[in-house]
Amino acid sequence: MKISQSLMKSLYAYSQENKCGKQIYAQYFDNVKFPSSPAMDLGNYLEYICTGSLSRDGSTPVAETTKKGEPTSKYKIANEQKNNFDNILSKYGFKVISIDHHFKSEKYSGIADIIAERNGEKCIIDVKSTGLIDDKWSDFGWHDDFVYKNENLMIQAKHYKMLALEEWDIFNIPFYFFVFSTTNATDCKVFQIDCTHETLEEHKYNSQGAIEMLDKTLEYGFISYPNYKECGKCPIKDTCEDFIDTPKIKSIKLRNSSS
């Protein structure tokens, strides 16, 4: 099993007992298809109309429609954001070389939305859609002043830079996030992510640590951490012995305010 940035995030959450081990095993080793969220479907659609990229299962993303057969409001916005995508490419001189590039690596995996050229340099573009384009606090927020601190988002840039160094011998390859709002048709951002040598070395170290953690966990077995909210939408709930259909009782001990 090659280590992707999404698997790294899942393993970290598992180490904090915030993600069920049985779900990780089912998703990454048994290839159980987990249902996509409406936000994921919308993101896949935007990526498709911008780049022509199909969903990971090979299906063609389609717009959600109203009873009249018209795109819903969010999908109308996505269609309009396609114009912003085209304008950004043109304005900054990006030339698309390929889409859905599968990096070649023995240990790690990653699929880049777009490999492009700009100013004679090869670069990576990742297309994002979000309803949190100015959010400061969410793990998926893209506020200008806080996004660089958001490891949940930045790990992808570091991981793909590591893979580009391995495959093409390009250190700190230019990496861009094209971020498009799903709440209006005008808000969009472009972030160029730069990494120091130390930052990339740290990610390489963490990636090797993820491999070691995965090997050890596979040896002893994944532990389930049932969660009422997650169990209810889990595709293996009908066969899982640890499935719960009621929330766990949480004990709270009150103390005197002066203590």
Tab-separated table of N, CA, C and O in Angstrom, residues 40-55 59-64 71-87 89 96 99-100 113-114 127-129 178 180-182 185:
chain	number	residue	atom	x	y	z
A	40	MET	N	-18.355	17.165	-1.859
A	40	MET	CA	-17.411	16.432	-2.705
A	40	MET	C	-17.948	16.301	-4.133
A	40	MET	O	-17.208	16.458	-5.106
A	41	ASP	N	-19.243	16.021	-4.253
A	41	ASP	CA	-19.853	15.914	-5.582
A	41	ASP	C	-19.749	17.230	-6.341
A	41	ASP	O	-19.450	17.253	-7.543
A	42	LEU	N	-19.976	18.330	-5.626
A	42	LEU	CA	-19.888	19.651	-6.253
A	42	LEU	C	-18.448	19.936	-6.681
A	42	LEU	O	-18.210	20.462	-7.776
A	43	GLY	N	-17.492	19.569	-5.822
A	43	GLY	CA	-16.089	19.764	-6.159
A	43	GLY	C	-15.676	18.952	-7.373
A	43	GLY	O	-14.936	19.444	-8.240
A	44	ASN	N	-16.154	17.711	-7.441
A	44	ASN	CA	-15.851	16.871	-8.608
A	44	ASN	C	-16.424	17.472	-9.886
A	44	ASN	O	-15.802	17.414	-10.952
A	45	TYR	N	-17.619	18.041	-9.761
A	45	TYR	CA	-18.256	18.650	-10.938
A	45	TYR	C	-17.460	19.868	-11.414
A	45	TYR	O	-17.208	20.016	-12.621
A	46	LEU	N	-17.049	20.723	-10.480
A	46	LEU	CA	-16.280	21.906	-10.860
A	46	LEU	C	-14.968	21.497	-11.525
A	46	LEU	O	-14.576	22.064	-12.558
A	47	GLU	N	-14.305	20.506	-10.951
A	47	GLU	CA	-13.053	20.042	-11.540
A	47	GLU	C	-13.292	19.486	-12.946
A	47	GLU	O	-12.485	19.706	-13.860
A	48	TYR	N	-14.405	18.797	-13.122
A	48	TYR	CA	-14.712	18.214	-14.432
A	48	TYR	C	-14.928	19.290	-15.494
A	48	TYR	O	-14.377	19.213	-16.602
A	49	ILE	N	-15.714	20.314	-15.176
A	49	ILE	CA	-15.994	21.333	-16.193
A	49	ILE	C	-14.768	22.213	-16.454
A	49	ILE	O	-14.641	22.796	-17.530
A	50	CYS	N	-13.860	22.276	-15.474
A	50	CYS	CA	-12.647	23.070	-15.662
A	50	CYS	C	-11.574	22.296	-16.424
A	50	CYS	O	-10.880	22.860	-17.280
A	51	THR	N	-11.427	21.010	-16.115
A	51	THR	CA	-10.286	20.257	-16.646
A	51	THR	C	-10.681	19.064	-17.514
A	51	THR	O	-9.839	18.532	-18.247
A	52	GLY	N	-11.933	18.595	-17.379
A	52	GLY	CA	-12.334	17.378	-18.077
A	52	GLY	C	-12.055	16.122	-17.275
A	52	GLY	O	-12.268	15.001	-17.764
A	53	SER	N	-11.619	16.277	-16.037
A	53	SER	CA	-11.279	15.130	-15.200
A	53	SER	C	-12.538	14.403	-14.735
A	53	SER	O	-13.491	15.023	-14.242
A	54	LEU	N	-12.547	13.086	-14.870
A	54	LEU	CA	-13.662	12.278	-14.401
A	54	LEU	C	-13.528	12.010	-12.906
A	54	LEU	O	-12.464	12.242	-12.310
A	55	SER	N	-14.581	11.502	-12.306
A	55	SER	CA	-14.517	11.099	-10.901
A	55	SER	C	-13.561	9.931	-10.765
A	55	SER	O	-13.229	9.250	-11.737
A	59	SER	N	-16.704	7.700	-13.462
A	59	SER	CA	-17.994	8.252	-13.895
A	59	SER	C	-17.848	9.740	-14.223
A	59	SER	O	-16.929	10.411	-13.769
A	60	THR	N	-18.781	10.236	-15.020
A	60	THR	CA	-18.788	11.647	-15.398
A	60	THR	C	-19.632	12.442	-14.410
A	60	THR	O	-20.825	12.154	-14.248
A	61	PRO	N	-19.050	13.418	-13.724
A	61	PRO	CA	-19.840	14.234	-12.799
A	61	PRO	C	-20.945	14.981	-13.529
A	61	PRO	O	-20.726	15.490	-14.638
A	62	VAL	N	-22.118	15.027	-12.931
A	62	VAL	CA	-23.241	15.747	-13.527
A	62	VAL	C	-23.796	16.734	-12.514
A	62	VAL	O	-23.674	16.541	-11.302
A	63	ALA	N	-24.391	17.789	-13.024
A	63	ALA	CA	-24.947	18.824	-12.153
A	63	ALA	C	-26.217	18.342	-11.470
A	63	ALA	O	-27.034	17.638	-12.063
A	64	GLU	N	-26.354	18.706	-10.223
A	64	GLU	CA	-27.614	18.471	-9.513
A	64	GLU	C	-28.651	19.427	-10.086
A	64	GLU	O	-28.356	20.602	-10.337
A	71	PRO	N	-29.962	23.422	-13.356
A	71	PRO	CA	-28.954	23.260	-12.299
A	71	PRO	C	-29.385	23.984	-11.027
A	71	PRO	O	-29.966	25.078	-11.101
A	72	THR	N	-29.133	23.382	-9.890
A	72	THR	CA	-29.418	24.050	-8.624
A	72	THR	C	-28.506	25.258	-8.476
A	72	THR	O	-27.547	25.432	-9.230
A	73	SER	N	-28.779	26.090	-7.492
A	73	SER	CA	-28.048	27.350	-7.346
A	73	SER	C	-26.542	27.142	-7.215
A	73	SER	O	-25.748	27.873	-7.827
A	74	LYS	N	-26.129	26.137	-6.450
A	74	LYS	CA	-24.690	25.917	-6.273
A	74	LYS	C	-24.035	25.453	-7.564
A	74	LYS	O	-22.879	25.812	-7.856
A	75	TYR	N	-24.741	24.671	-8.334
A	75	TYR	CA	-24.175	24.204	-9.599
A	75	TYR	C	-24.183	25.311	-10.651
A	75	TYR	O	-23.313	25.337	-11.538
A	76	LYS	N	-25.136	26.243	-10.554
A	76	LYS	CA	-25.093	27.422	-11.425
A	76	LYS	C	-23.849	28.247	-11.114
A	76	LYS	O	-23.167	28.749	-12.019
A	77	ILE	N	-23.554	28.393	-9.823
A	77	ILE	CA	-22.355	29.128	-9.415
A	77	ILE	C	-21.101	28.438	-9.949
A	77	ILE	O	-20.181	29.083	-10.447
A	78	ALA	N	-21.072	27.097	-9.850
A	78	ALA	CA	-19.919	26.344	-10.362
A	78	ALA	C	-19.724	26.596	-11.851
A	78	ALA	O	-18.591	26.795	-12.325
A	79	ASN	N	-20.822	26.610	-12.600
A	79	ASN	CA	-20.727	26.867	-14.035
A	79	ASN	C	-20.145	28.256	-14.315
A	79	ASN	O	-19.364	28.445	-15.260
A	80	GLU	N	-20.516	29.228	-13.482
A	80	GLU	CA	-19.992	30.580	-13.657
A	80	GLU	C	-18.535	30.662	-13.224
A	80	GLU	O	-17.744	31.436	-13.799
A	81	GLN	N	-18.161	29.891	-12.200
A	81	GLN	CA	-16.769	29.902	-11.752
A	81	GLN	C	-15.819	29.351	-12.811
A	81	GLN	O	-14.631	29.658	-12.811
A	82	LYS	N	-16.345	28.557	-13.725
A	82	LYS	CA	-15.519	28.060	-14.828
A	82	LYS	C	-14.902	29.223	-15.601
A	82	LYS	O	-13.752	29.149	-16.067
A	83	ASN	N	-15.635	30.327	-15.732
A	83	ASN	CA	-15.091	31.504	-16.411
A	83	ASN	C	-13.900	32.071	-15.654
A	83	ASN	O	-12.900	32.495	-16.261
A	84	ASN	N	-13.988	32.080	-14.319
A	84	ASN	CA	-12.873	32.564	-13.506
A	84	ASN	C	-11.648	31.665	-13.678
A	84	ASN	O	-10.516	32.149	-13.742
A	85	PHE	N	-11.881	30.357	-13.729
A	85	PHE	CA	-10.788	29.414	-13.946
A	85	PHE	C	-10.067	29.725	-15.264
A	85	PHE	O	-8.835	29.824	-15.307
A	86	ASP	N	-10.843	29.891	-16.339
A	86	ASP	CA	-10.251	30.180	-17.647
A	86	ASP	C	-9.499	31.506	-17.636
A	86	ASP	O	-8.415	31.633	-18.234
A	87	ASN	N	-10.061	32.505	-16.948
A	87	ASN	CA	-9.417	33.824	-16.895
A	87	ASN	C	-8.092	33.765	-16.140
A	87	ASN	O	-7.120	34.437	-16.521
A	89	LEU	N	-6.069	31.136	-15.851
A	89	LEU	CA	-5.093	30.493	-16.732
A	89	LEU	C	-4.539	31.490	-17.752
A	89	LEU	O	-3.325	31.567	-17.984
A	96	VAL	N	-1.777	24.285	-19.764
A	96	VAL	CA	-2.054	22.945	-19.246
A	96	VAL	C	-1.344	21.908	-20.103
A	96	VAL	O	-1.486	21.877	-21.324
A	99	ILE	N	-3.762	16.342	-17.264
A	99	ILE	CA	-4.637	16.307	-16.089
A	99	ILE	C	-4.526	14.929	-15.445
A	99	ILE	O	-4.103	13.958	-16.070
A	100	ASP	N	-4.892	14.874	-14.173
A	100	ASP	CA	-4.898	13.603	-13.431
A	100	ASP	C	-3.562	12.868	-13.546
A	100	ASP	O	-3.505	11.692	-13.898
A	113	ASP	N	-4.235	17.296	-10.044
A	113	ASP	CA	-5.320	17.726	-10.931
A	113	ASP	C	-4.762	18.162	-12.278
A	113	ASP	O	-5.236	17.744	-13.334
A	114	ILE	N	-3.753	19.041	-12.230
A	114	ILE	CA	-3.214	19.618	-13.457
A	114	ILE	C	-1.696	19.724	-13.355
A	114	ILE	O	-1.158	20.198	-12.344
A	127	VAL	N	-7.310	22.185	-8.037
A	127	VAL	CA	-8.558	22.945	-8.090
A	127	VAL	C	-9.403	22.615	-6.865
A	127	VAL	O	-9.691	21.448	-6.583
A	128	LYS	N	-9.788	23.641	-6.121
A	128	LYS	CA	-10.599	23.456	-4.919
A	128	LYS	C	-11.897	24.259	-5.022
A	128	LYS	O	-11.919	25.369	-5.560
A	129	SER	N	-12.969	23.689	-4.490
A	129	SER	CA	-14.215	24.442	-4.322
A	129	SER	C	-14.522	24.472	-2.838
A	129	SER	O	-14.244	23.510	-2.115
A	178	PHE	N	-5.990	26.709	-6.871
A	178	PHE	CA	-7.039	27.567	-7.425
A	178	PHE	C	-8.292	27.294	-6.597
A	178	PHE	O	-8.838	26.193	-6.654
A	180	PHE	N	-12.209	28.209	-5.472
A	180	PHE	CA	-13.423	28.851	-5.986
A	180	PHE	C	-14.557	28.716	-4.972
A	180	PHE	O	-14.821	27.624	-4.451
A	181	SER	N	-15.237	29.819	-4.727
A	181	SER	CA	-16.351	29.832	-3.785
A	181	SER	C	-17.555	29.100	-4.353
A	181	SER	O	-17.833	29.178	-5.552
A	182	THR	N	-18.276	28.413	-3.476
A	182	THR	CA	-19.525	27.762	-3.878
A	182	THR	C	-20.743	28.571	-3.439
A	182	THR	O	-21.870	28.157	-3.685
A	185	ALA	N	-20.475	33.608	-7.322
A	185	ALA	CA	-19.740	33.351	-8.561
A	185	ALA	C	-18.552	34.271	-8.772
A	185	ALA	O	-17.902	34.206	-9.820
